[in-house]
PDB file of C-alpha atoms in Angstrom:
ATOM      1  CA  UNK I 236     -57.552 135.458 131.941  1.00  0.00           C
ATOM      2  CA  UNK I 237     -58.398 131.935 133.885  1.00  0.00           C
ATOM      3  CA  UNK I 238     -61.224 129.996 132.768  1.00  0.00           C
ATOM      4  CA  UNK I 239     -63.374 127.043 135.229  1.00  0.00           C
ATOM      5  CA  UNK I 240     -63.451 124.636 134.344  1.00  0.00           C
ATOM      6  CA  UNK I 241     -60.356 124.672 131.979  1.00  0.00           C
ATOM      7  CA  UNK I 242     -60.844 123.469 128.790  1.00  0.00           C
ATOM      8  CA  UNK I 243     -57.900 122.905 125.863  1.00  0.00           C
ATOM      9  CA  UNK I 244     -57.960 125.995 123.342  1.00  0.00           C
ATOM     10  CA  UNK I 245     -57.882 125.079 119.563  1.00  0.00           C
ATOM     11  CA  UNK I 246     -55.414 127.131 117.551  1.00  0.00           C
ATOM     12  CA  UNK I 247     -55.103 127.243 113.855  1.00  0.00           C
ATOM     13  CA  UNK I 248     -51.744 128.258 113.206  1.00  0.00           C
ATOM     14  CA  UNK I 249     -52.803 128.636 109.212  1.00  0.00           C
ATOM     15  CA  UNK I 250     -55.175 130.787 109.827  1.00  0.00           C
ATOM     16  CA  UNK I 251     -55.433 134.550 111.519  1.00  0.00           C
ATOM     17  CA  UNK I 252     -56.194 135.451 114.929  1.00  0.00           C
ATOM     18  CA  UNK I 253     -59.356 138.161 114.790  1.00  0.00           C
ATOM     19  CA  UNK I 254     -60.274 137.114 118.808  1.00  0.00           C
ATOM     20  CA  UNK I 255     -59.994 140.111 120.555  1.00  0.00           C
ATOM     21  CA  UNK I 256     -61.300 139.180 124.070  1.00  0.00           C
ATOM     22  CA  UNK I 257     -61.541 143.160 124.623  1.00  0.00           C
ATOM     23  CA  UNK I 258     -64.909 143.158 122.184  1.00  0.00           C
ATOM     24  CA  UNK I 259     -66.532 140.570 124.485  1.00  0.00           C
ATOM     25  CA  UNK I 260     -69.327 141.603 126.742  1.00  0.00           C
ATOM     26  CA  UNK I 261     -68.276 140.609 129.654  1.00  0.00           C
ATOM     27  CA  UNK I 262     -64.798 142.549 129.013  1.00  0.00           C
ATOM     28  CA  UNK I 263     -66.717 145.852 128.145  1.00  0.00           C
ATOM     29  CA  UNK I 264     -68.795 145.509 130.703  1.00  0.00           C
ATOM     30  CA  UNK I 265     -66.488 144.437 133.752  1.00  0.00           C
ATOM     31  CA  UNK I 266     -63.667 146.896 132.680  1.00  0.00           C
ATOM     32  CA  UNK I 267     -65.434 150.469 133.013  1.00  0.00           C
ATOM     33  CA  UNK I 268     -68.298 151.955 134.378  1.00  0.00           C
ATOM     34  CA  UNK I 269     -71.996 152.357 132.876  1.00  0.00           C
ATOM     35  CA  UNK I 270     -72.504 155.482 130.515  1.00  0.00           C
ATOM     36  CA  UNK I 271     -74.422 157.543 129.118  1.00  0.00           C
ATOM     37  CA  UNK I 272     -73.602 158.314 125.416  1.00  0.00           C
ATOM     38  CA  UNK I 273     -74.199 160.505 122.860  1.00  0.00           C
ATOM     39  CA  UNK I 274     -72.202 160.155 119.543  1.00  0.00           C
ATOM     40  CA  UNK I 275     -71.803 163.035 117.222  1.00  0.00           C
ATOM     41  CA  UNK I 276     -71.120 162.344 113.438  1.00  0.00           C
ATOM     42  CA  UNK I 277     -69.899 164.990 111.417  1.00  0.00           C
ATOM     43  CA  UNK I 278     -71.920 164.778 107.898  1.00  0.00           C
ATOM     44  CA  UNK I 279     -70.725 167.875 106.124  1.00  0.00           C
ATOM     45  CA  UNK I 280     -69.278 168.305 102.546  1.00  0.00           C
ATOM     46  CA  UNK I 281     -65.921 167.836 103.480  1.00  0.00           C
ATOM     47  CA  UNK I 282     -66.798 163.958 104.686  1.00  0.00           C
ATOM     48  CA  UNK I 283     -67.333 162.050 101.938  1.00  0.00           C
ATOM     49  CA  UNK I 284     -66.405 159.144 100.086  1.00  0.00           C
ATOM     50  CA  UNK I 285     -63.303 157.026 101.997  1.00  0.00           C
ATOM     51  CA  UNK I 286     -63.411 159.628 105.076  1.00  0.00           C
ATOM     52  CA  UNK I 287     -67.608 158.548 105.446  1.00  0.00           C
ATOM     53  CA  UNK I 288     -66.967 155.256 105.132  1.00  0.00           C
ATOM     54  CA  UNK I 289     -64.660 154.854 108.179  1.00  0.00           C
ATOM     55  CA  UNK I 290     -66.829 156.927 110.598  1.00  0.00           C
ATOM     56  CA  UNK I 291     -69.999 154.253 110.010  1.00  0.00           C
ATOM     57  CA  UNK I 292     -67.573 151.622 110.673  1.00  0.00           C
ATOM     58  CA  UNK I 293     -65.951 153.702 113.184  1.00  0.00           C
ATOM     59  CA  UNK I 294     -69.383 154.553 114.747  1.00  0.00           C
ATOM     60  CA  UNK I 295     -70.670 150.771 114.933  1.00  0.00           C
ATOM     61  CA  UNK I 296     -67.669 149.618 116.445  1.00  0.00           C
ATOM     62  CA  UNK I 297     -68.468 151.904 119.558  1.00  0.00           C
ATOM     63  CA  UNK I 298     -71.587 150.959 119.674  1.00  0.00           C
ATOM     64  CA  UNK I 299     -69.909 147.024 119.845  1.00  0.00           C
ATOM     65  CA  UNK I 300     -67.901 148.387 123.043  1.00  0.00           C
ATOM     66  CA  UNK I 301     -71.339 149.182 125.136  1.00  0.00           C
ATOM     67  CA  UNK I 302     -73.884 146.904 126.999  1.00  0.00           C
ATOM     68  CA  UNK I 303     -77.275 146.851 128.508  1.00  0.00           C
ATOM     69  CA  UNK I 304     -76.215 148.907 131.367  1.00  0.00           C
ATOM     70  CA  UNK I 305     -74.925 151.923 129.275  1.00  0.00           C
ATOM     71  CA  UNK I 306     -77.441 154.336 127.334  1.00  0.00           C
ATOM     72  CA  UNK I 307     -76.746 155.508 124.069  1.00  0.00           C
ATOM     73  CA  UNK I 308     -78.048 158.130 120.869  1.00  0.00           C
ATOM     74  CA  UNK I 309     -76.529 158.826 117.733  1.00  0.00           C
ATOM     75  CA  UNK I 310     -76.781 162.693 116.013  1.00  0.00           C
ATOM     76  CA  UNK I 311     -75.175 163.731 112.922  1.00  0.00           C
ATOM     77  CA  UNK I 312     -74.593 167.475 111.945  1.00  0.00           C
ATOM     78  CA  UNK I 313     -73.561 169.777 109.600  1.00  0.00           C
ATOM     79  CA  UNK I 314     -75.415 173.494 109.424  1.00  0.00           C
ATOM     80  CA  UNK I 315     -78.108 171.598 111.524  1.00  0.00           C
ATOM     81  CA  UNK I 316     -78.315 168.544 113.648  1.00  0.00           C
ATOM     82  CA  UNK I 317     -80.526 165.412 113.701  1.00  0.00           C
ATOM     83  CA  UNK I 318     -80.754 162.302 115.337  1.00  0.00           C
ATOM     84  CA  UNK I 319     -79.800 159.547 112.520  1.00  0.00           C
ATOM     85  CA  UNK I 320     -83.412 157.100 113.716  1.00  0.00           C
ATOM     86  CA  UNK I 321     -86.609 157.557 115.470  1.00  0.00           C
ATOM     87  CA  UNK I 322     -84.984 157.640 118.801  1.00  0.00           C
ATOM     88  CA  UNK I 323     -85.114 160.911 120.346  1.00  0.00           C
ATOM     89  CA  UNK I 324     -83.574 160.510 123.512  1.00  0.00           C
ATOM     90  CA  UNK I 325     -80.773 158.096 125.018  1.00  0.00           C
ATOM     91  CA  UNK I 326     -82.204 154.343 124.697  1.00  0.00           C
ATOM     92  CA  UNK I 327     -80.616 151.863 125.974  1.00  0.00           C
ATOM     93  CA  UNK I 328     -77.644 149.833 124.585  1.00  0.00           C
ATOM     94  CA  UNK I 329     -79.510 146.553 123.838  1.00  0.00           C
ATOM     95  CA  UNK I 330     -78.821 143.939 120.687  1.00  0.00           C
ATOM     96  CA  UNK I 331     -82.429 145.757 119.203  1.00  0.00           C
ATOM     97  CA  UNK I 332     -81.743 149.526 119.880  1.00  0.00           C
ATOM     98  CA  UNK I 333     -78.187 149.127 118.461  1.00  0.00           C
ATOM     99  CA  UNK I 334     -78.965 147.351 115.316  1.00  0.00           C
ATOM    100  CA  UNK I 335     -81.622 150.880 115.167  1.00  0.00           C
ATOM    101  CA  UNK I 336     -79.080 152.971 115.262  1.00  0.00           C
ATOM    102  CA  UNK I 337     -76.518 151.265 113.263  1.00  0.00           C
ATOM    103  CA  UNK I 338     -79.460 150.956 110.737  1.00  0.00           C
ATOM    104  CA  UNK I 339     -79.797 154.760 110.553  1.00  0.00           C
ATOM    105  CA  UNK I 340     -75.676 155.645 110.455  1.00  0.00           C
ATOM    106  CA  UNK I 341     -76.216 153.363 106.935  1.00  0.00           C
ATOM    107  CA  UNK I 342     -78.237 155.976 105.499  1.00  0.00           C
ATOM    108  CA  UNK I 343     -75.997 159.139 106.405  1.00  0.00           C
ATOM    109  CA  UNK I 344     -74.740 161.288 103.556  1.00  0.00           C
ATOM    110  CA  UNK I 345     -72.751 164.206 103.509  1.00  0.00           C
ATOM    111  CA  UNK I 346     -73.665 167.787 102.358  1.00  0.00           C
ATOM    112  CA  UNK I 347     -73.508 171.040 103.875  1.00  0.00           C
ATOM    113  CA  UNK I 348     -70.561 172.668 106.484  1.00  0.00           C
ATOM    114  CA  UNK I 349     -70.210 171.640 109.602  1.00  0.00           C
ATOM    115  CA  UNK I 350     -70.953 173.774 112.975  1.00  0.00           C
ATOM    116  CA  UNK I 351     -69.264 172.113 115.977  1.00  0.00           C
ATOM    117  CA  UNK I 352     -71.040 174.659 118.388  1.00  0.00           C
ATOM    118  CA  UNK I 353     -74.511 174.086 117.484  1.00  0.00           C
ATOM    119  CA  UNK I 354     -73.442 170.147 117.689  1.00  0.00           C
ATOM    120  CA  UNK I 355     -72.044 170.148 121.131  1.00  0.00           C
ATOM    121  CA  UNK I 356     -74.691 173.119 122.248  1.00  0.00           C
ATOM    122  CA  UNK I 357     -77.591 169.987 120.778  1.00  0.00           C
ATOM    123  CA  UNK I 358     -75.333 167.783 122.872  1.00  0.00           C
ATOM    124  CA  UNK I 359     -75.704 169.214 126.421  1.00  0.00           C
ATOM    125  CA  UNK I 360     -78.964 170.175 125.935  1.00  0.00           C
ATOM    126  CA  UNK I 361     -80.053 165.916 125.166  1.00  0.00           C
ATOM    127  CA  UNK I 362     -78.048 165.463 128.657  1.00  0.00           C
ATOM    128  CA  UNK I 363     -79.705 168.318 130.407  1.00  0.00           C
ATOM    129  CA  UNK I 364     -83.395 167.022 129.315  1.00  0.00           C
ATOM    130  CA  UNK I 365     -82.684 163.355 129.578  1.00  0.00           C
ATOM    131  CA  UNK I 366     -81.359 164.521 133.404  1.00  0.00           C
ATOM    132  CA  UNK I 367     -84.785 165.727 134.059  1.00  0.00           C
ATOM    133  CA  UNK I 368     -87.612 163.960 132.321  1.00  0.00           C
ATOM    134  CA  UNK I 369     -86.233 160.330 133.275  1.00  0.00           C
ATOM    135  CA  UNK I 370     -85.082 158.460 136.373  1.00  0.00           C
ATOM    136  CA  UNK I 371     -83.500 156.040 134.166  1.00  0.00           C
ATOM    137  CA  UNK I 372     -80.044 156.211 132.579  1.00  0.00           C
ATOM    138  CA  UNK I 373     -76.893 154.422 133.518  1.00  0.00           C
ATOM    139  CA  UNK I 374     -76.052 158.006 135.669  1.00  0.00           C
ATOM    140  CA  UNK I 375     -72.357 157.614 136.176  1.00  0.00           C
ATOM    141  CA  UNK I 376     -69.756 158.569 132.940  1.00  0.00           C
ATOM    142  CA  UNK I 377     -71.709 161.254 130.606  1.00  0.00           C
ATOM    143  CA  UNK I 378     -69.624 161.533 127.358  1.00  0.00           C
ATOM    144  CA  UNK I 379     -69.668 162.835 123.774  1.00  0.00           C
ATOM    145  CA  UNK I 380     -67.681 160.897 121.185  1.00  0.00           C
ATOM    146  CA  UNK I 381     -67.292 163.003 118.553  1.00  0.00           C
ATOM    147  CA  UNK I 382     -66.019 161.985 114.780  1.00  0.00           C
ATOM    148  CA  UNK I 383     -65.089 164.001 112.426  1.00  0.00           C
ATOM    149  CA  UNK I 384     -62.037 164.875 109.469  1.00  0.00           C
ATOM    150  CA  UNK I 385     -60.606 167.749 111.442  1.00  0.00           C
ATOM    151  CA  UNK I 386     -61.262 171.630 111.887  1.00  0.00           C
ATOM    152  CA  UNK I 387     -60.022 174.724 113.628  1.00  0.00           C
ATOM    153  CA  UNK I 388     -63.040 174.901 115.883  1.00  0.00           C
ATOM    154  CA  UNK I 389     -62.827 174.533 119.796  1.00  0.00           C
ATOM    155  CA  UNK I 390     -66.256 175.763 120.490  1.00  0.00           C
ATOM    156  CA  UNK I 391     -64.129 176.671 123.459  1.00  0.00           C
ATOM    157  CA  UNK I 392     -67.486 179.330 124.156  1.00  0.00           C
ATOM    158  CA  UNK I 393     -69.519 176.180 124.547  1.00  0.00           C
ATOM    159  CA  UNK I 394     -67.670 174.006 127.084  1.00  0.00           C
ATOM    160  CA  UNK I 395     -67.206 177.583 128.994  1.00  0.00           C
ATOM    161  CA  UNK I 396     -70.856 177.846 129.242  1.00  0.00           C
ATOM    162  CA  UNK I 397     -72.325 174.300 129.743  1.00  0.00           C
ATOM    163  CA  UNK I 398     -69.074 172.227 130.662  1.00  0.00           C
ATOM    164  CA  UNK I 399     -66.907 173.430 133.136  1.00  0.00           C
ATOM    165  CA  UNK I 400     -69.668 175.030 135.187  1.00  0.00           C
ATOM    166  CA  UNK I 401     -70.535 171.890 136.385  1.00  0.00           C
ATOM    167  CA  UNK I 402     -69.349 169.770 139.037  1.00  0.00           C
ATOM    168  CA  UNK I 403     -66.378 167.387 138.526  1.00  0.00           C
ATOM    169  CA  UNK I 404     -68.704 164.516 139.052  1.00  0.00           C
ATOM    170  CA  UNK I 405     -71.675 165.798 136.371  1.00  0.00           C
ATOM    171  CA  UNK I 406     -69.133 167.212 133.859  1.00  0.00           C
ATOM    172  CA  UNK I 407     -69.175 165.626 130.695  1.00  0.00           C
ATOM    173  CA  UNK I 408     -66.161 163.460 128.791  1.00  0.00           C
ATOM    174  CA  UNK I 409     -65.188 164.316 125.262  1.00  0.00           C
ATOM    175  CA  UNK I 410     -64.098 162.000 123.361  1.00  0.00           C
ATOM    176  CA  UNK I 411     -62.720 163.332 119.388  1.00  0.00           C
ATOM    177  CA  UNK I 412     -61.606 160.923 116.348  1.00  0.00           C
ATOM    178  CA  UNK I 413     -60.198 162.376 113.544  1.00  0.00           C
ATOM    179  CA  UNK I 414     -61.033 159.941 110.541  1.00  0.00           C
ATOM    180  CA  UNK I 415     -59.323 159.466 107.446  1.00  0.00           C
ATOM    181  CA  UNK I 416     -56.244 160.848 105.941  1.00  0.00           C
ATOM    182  CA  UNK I 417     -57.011 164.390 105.110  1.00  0.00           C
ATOM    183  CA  UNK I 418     -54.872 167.535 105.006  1.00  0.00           C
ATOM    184  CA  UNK I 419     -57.202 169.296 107.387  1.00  0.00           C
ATOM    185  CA  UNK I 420     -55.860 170.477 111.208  1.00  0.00           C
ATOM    186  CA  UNK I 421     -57.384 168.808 114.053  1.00  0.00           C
ATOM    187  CA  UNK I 422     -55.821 171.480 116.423  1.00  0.00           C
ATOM    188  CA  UNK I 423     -59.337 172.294 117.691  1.00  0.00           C
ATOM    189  CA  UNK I 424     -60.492 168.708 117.900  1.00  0.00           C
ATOM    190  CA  UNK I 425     -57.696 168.175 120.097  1.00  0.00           C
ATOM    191  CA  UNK I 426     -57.830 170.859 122.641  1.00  0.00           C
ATOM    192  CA  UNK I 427     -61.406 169.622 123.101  1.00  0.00           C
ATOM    193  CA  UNK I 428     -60.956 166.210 124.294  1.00  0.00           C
ATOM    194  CA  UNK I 429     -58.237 166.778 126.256  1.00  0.00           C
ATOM    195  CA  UNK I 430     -59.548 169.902 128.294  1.00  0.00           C
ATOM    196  CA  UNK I 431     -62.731 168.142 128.790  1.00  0.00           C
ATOM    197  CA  UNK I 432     -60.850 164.695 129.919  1.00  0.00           C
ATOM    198  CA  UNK I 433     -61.421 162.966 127.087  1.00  0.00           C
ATOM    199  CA  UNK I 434     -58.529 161.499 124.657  1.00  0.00           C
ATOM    200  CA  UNK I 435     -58.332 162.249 120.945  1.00  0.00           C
ATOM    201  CA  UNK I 436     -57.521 159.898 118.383  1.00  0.00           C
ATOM    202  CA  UNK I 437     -56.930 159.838 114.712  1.00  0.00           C
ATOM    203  CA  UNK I 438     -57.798 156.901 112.748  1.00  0.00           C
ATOM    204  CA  UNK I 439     -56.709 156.922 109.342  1.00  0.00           C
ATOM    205  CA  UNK I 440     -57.725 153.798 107.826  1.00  0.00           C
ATOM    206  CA  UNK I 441     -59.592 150.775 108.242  1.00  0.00           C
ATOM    207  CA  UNK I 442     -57.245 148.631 110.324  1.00  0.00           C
ATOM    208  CA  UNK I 443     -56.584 151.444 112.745  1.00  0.00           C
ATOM    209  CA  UNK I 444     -60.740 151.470 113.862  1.00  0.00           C
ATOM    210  CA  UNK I 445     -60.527 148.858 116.486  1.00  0.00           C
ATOM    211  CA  UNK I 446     -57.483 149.782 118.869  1.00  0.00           C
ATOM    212  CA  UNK I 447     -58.420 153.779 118.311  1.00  0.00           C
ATOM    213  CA  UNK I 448     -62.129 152.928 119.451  1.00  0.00           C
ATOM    214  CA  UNK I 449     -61.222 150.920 122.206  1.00  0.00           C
ATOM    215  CA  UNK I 450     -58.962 153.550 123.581  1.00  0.00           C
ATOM    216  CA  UNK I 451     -61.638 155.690 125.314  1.00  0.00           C
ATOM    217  CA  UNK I 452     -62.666 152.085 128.167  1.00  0.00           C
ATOM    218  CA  UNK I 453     -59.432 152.270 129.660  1.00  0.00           C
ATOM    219  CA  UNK I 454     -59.711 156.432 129.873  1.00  0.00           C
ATOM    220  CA  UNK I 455     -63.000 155.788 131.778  1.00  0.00           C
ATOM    221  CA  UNK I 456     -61.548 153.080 133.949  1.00  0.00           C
ATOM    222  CA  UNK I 457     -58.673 154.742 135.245  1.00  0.00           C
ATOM    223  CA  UNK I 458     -60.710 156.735 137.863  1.00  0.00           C
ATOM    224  CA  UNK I 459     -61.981 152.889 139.029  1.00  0.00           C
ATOM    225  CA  UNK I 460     -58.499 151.713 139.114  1.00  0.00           C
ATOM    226  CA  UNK I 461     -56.512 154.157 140.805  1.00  0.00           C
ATOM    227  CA  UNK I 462     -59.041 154.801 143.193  1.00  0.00           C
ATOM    228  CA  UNK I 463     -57.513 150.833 144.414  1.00  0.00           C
ATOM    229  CA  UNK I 464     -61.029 149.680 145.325  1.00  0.00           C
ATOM    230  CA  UNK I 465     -61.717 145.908 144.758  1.00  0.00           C
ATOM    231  CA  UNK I 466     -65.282 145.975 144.077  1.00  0.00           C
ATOM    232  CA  UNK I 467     -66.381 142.797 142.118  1.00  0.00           C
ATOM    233  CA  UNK I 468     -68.968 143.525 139.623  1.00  0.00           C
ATOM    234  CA  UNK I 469     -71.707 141.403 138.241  1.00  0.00           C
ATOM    235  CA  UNK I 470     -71.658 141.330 134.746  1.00  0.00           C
ATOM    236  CA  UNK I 471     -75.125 140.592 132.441  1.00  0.00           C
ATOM    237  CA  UNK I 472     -75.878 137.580 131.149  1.00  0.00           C
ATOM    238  CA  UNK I 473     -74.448 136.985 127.654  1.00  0.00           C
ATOM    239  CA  UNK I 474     -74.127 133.960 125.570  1.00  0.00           C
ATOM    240  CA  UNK I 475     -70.255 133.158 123.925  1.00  0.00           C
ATOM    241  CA  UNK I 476     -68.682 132.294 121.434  1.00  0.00           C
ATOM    242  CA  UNK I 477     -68.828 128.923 122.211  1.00  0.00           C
ATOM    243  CA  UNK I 478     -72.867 129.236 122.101  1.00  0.00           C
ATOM    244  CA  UNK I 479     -73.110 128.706 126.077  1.00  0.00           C
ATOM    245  CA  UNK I 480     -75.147 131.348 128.293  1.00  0.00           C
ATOM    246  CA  UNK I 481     -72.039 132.661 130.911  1.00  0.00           C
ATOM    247  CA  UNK I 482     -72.310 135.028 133.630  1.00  0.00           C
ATOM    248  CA  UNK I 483     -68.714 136.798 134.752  1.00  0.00           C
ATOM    249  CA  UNK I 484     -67.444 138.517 137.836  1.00  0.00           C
ATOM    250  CA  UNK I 485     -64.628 140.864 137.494  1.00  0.00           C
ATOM    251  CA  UNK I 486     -62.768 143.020 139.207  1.00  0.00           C
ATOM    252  CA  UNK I 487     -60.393 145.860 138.491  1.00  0.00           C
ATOM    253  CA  UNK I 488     -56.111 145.451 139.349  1.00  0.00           C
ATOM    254  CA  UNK I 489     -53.859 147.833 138.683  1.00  0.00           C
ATOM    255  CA  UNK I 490     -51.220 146.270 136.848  1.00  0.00           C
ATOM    256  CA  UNK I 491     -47.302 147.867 137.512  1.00  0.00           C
ATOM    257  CA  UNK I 492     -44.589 146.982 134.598  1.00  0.00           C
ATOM    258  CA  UNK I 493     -41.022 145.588 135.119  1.00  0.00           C
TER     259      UNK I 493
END
């Protein structure tokens, strides 16, 4: 990273280092493309206590990762699925819709069993009528993130029917977290991120929420990469750390180790 006009960087050696310049906007933004999101939280019997408590964190930490050019819901399920506020479609990822939704994965509780089919069936049917009824949307990467404690389910019936139908370009990411440390298999989790080119990611405790979360930008920004186009790309308008309105350009380089 190069900064104009350079300026001397203070560093506490006493103290720890919690910067992580991937959580800035202007990283999130420049480093994939916009998206259209819908997060599924599993809310069944089996998630409770520790295992809850890292999918909320989990879940607003995501949310931290998007900007005002990607669109966003939230859903939890179990035997039945709901949206977790009063937004029933995808809104967009602003500082007031995301403090919404984070509001609303607060009040989650878990009861019930969970039904991954009826989840990602609720899923595809959001992106089908959001498709239709609006002209807005960030209309580039579609994806599901999907967090759960594990299960034997691929819904492989579901994907069949609604997934890989589609064209390459409309067919929708999955992305899967298994959270906590539980004894339960996440063989069906698995298969369902990577057939639908997603990445799966288990994230046992606390510390592991950031890097696992942040995993899924640099899945979506391969495509950009590889493709060795050098398109700059006008970030928003977001004000720093240092309390000073910037405005980045950025552009993407594929990077080849020693």
């Amino acid at each position: 990273m190069r900064t104009f006009p350079g300026s001397k960087w203070s560093i506490k050696h006493n103290d720890v280092d919690l910067f992580d310049v991937r959580r800035r906007p202007w990283y999130t933004q420049g480093s994939s493309s916009p998206k259209d999101m819908l997060i599924l939280i599993d809310t069944s019997g089996s998630v409770h206590g520790q295992a809850l408590s890292l999918i909320k964190v989990a879940v607003k930490s995501i949310l931290d990762t998007l900007g005002e050019n990607d669109f966003v819901n939230i859903a939890n399920f179990s035997k039945s699925v709901t949206f977790v506020s009063c937004f029933e479609t995808f809104v967009q990822a602003n500082h007031r819709n995301k403090k919404i939704l984070k509001e609303g994965v607060d009040n989650l509780q878990a009861k019930d069993m969970a039904n991954y089919e009826s989840a990602l069936t609720f899923a595809f049917d959001e992106f089908d009528k959001f498709d239709n009824s609006s002209d807005s949307g960030a209309k580039c990467n579609r994806m599901i993130m999907l967090l759960t404690d594990g299960g034997t389910d691929d819904a492989e019936k579901v994907f069949n029917e609604r997934n890989f139908k589609r064209p390459d370009e409309d067919q929708v990411r999955v992305f899967t977290y298994a959270v906590g440390q539980t004894a339960n298999p996440n063989r069906g989790i698995r298969w369902m991120a990577c057939a639908n080119r997603g990445k799966f990611s288990e994230i046992p405790a606390m510390g592991a929420i950031r890097a696992r979360v942040q995993g899924y930008v640099d899945v979506i920004a391969r495509p950009v990469v590889l493709s060795n186009r050098h398109d700059m790309k006008w970030n928003s308008v977001y004000r720093d750390g240092l309390v000073q309105i910037f405005l980045s350009i950025s552009n993407h380089i594929k990077m080849v180790p020693y």
